[in-house]
XYZ file of N, CA and C in Angstrom:
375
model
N -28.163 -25.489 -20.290
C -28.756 -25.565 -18.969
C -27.985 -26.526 -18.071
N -27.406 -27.531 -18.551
C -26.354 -28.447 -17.734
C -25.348 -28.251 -17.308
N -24.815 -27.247 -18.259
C -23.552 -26.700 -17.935
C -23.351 -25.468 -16.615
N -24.627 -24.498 -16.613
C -24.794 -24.448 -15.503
C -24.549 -25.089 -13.729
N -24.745 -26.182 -14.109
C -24.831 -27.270 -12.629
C -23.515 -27.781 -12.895
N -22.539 -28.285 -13.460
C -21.714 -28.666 -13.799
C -20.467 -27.786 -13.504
N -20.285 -26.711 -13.969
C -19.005 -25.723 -13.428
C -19.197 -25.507 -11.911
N -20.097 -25.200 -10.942
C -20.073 -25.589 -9.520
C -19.612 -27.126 -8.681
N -19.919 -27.819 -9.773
C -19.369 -28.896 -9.056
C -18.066 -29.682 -9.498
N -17.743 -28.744 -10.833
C -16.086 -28.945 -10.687
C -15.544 -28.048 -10.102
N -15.961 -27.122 -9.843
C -14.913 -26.109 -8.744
C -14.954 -26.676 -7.237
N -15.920 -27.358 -6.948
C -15.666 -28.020 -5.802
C -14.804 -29.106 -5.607
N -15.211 -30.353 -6.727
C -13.704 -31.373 -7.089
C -12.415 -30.661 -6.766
N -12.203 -29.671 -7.609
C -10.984 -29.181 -7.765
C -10.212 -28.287 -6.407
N -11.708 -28.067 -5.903
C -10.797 -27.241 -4.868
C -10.565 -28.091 -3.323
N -11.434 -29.231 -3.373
C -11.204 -30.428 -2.326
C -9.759 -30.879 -2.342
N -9.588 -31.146 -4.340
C -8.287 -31.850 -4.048
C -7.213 -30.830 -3.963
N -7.252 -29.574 -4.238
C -6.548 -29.037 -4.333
C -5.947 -28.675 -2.352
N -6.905 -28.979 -1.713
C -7.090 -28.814 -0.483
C -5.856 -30.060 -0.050
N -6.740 -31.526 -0.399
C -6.056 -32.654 -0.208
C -4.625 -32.370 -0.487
N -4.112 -32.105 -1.772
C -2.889 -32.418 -1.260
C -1.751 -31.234 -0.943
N -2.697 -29.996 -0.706
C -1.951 -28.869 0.339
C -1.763 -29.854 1.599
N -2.373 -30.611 2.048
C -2.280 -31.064 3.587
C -1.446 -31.948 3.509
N -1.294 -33.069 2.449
C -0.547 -34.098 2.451
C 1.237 -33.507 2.250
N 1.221 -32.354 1.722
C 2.431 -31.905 1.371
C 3.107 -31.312 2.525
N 2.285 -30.365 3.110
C 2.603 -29.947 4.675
C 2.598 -31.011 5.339
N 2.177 -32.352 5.334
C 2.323 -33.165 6.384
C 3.903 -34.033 5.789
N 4.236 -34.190 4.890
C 5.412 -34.765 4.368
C 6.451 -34.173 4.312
N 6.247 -32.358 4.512
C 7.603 -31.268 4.906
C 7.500 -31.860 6.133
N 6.809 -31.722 7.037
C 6.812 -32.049 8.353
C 7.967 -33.302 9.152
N 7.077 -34.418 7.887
C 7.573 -35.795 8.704
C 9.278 -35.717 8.276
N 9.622 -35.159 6.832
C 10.911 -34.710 6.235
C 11.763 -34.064 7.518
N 11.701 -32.785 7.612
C 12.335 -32.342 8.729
C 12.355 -33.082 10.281
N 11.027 -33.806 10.639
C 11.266 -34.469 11.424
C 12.454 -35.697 11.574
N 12.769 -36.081 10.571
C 13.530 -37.433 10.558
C 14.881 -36.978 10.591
N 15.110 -35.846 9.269
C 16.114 -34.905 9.525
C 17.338 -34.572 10.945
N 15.722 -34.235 11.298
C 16.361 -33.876 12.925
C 16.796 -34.777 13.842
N 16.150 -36.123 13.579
C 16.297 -37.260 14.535
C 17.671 -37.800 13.502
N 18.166 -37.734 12.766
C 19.604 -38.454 12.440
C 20.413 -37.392 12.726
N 20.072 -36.037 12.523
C 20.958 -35.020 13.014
C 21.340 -35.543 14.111
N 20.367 -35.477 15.110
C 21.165 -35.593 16.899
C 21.184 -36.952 16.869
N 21.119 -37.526 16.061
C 21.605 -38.987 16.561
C 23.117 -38.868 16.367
N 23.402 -38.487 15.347
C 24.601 -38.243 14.769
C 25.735 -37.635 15.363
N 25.165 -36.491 16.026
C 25.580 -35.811 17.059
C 26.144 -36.610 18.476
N 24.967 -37.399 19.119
C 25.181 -38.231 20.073
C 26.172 -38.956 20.263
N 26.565 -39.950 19.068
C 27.555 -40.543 18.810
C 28.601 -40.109 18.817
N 28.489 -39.093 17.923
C 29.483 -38.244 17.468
C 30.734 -37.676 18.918
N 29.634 -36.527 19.557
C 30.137 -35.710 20.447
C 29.608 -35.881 21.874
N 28.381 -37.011 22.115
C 27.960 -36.635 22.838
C 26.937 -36.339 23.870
N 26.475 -36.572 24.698
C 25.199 -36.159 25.222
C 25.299 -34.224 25.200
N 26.006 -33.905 25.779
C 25.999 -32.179 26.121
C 26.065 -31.290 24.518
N 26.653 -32.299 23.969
C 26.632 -31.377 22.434
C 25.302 -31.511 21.778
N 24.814 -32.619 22.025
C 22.974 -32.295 21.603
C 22.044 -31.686 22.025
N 22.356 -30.900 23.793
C 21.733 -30.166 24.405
C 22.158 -28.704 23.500
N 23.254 -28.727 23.468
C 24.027 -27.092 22.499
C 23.700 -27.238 21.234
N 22.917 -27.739 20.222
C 22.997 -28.539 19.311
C 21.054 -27.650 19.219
N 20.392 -28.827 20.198
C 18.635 -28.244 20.423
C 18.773 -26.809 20.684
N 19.346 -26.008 21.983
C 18.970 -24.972 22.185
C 19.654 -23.719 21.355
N 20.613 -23.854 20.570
C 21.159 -22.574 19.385
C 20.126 -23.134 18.077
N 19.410 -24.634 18.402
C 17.872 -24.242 16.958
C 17.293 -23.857 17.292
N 16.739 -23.602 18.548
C 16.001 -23.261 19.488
C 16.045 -21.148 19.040
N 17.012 -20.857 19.847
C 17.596 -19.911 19.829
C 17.133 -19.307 18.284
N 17.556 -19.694 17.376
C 17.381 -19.679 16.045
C 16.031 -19.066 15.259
N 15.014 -20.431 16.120
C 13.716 -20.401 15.719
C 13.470 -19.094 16.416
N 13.455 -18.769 17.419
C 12.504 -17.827 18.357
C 13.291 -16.539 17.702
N 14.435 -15.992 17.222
C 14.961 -14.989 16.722
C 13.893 -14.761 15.212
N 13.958 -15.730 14.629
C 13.399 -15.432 13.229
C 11.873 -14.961 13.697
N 11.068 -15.938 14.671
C 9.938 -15.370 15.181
C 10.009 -13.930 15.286
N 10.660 -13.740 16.454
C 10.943 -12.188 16.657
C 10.928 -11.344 15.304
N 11.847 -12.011 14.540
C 11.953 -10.850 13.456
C 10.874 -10.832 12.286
N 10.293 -12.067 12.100
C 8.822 -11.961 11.390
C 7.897 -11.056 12.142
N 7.683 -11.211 13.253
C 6.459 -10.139 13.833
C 7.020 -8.706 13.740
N 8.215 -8.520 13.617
C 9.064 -7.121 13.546
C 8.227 -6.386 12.369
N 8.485 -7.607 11.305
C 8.522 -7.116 10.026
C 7.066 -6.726 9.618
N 5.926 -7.395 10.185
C 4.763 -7.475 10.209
C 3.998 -6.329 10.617
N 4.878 -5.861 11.886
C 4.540 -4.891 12.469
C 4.341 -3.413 11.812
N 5.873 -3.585 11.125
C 6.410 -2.396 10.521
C 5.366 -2.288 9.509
N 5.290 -3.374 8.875
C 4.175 -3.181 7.650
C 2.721 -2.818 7.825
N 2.237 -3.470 8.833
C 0.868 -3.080 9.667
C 0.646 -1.443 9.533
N 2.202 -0.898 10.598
C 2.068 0.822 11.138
C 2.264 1.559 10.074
N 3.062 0.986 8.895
C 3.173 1.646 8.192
C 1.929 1.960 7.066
N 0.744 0.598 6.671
C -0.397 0.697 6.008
C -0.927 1.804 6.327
N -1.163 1.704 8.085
C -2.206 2.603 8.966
C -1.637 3.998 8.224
N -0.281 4.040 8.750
C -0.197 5.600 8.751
C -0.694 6.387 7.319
N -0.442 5.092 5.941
C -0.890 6.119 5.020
C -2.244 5.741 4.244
N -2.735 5.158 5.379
C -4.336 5.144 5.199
C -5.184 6.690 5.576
N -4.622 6.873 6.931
C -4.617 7.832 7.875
C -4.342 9.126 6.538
N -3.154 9.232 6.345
C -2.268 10.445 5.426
C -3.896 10.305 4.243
N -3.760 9.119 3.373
C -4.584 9.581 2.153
C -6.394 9.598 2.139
N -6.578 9.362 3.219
C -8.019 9.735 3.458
C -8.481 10.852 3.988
N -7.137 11.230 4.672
C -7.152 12.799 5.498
C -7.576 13.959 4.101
N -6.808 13.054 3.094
C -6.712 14.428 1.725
C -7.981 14.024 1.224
N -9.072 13.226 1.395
C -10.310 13.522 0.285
C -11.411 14.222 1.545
N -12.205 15.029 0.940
C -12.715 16.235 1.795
C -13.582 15.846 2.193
N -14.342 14.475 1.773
C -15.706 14.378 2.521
C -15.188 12.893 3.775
N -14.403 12.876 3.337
C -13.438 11.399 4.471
C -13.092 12.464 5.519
N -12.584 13.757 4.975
C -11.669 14.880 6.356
C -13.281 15.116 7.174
N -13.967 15.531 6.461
C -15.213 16.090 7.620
C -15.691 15.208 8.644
N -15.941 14.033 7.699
C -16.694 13.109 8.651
C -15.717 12.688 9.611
N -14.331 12.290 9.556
C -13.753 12.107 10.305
C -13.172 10.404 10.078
N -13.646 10.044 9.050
C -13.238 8.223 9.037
C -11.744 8.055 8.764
N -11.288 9.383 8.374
C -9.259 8.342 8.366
C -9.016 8.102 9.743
N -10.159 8.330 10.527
C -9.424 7.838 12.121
C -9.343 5.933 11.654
N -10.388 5.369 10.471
C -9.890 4.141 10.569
C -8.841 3.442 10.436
N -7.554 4.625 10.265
C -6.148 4.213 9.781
C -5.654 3.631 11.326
N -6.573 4.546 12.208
C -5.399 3.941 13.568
C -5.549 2.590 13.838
N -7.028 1.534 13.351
C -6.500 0.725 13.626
C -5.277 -0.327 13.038
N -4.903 -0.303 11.760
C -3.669 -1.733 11.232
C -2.916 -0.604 12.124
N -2.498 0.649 12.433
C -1.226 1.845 12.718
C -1.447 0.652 14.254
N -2.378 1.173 15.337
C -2.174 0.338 16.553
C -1.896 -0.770 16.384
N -1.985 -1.568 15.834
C -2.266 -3.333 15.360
C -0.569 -3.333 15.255
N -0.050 -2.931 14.119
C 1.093 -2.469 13.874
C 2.260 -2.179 15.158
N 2.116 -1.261 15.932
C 2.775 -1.218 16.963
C 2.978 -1.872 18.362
N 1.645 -2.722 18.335
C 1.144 -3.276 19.728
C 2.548 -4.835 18.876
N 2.203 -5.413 17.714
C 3.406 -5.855 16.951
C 4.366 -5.733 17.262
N 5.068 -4.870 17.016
C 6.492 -4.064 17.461
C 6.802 -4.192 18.746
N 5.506 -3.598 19.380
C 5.914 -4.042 20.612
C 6.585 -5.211 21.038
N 5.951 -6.283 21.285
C 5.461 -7.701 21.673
C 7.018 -7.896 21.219
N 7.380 -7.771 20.062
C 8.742 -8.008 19.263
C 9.727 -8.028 19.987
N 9.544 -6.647 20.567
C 11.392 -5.940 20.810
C 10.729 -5.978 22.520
N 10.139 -5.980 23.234
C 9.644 -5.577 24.322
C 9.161 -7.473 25.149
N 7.950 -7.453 24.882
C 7.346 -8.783 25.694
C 7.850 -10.190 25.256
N 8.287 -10.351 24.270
C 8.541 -11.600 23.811
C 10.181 -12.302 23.978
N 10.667 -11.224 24.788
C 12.418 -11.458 25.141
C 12.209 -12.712 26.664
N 13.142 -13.543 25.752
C 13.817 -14.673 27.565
C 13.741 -13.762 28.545
């Protein structure tokens, strides 16, 4: 009967800390790359420059927002592509074709493309 009450409240221990130090770890990639970056362009400064740390920020710059782009690409593709063969394999069971529910494929299929969109379309300089 104790043991009952007992496995709920180690899954909570465990999943607090397990919480705790997801955050502490993301906060220590964080401060890592942060410092990173600040001896980078310091380094730079010295080095080459005021104008070479402006060329220096905006090709990471450049960098970051490309990979963006191409994560939502990829997201997209995967989205339209779920839909479509949600759509395809619900179409084939006969009581899904009557009623009409593989229309629920269009939504990840729209979700998916409105994606794509945004990608190659709204999200350009």
């Amino acid at each position: 009967m104790e043991m009952v009450f007992l496995i709920p409240i180690v899954m909570f221990i465990s999943l607090f800390s397990f919480c705790g130090v997801a955050f502490w770890s993301v906060n220590r990639r964080r401060e890592r790359e942060s410092l990173y970056l600040n001896e980078t362009v310091r380094k730079i400064a010295e080095l080459h420059g005021q104008p070479a740390v402006f060329d220096y920020l905006r090709t990471s710059e450049q960098i970051r927002v490309a990979r963006m782009h191409a994560a939502l690409a990829i997201g997209g593709i995967f989205a339209a592509c779920g839909g479509a063969g949600m759509i395809i394999f619900m179409y084939g069971v006969e009581d899904m074709r009557e009623e009409g529910i593989y229309f629920v494929g269009l939504i990840p299929l729209l979700v998916g493309l409105g994606l794509l969109t945004y990608s190659r379309l709204a999200a350009k300089p």
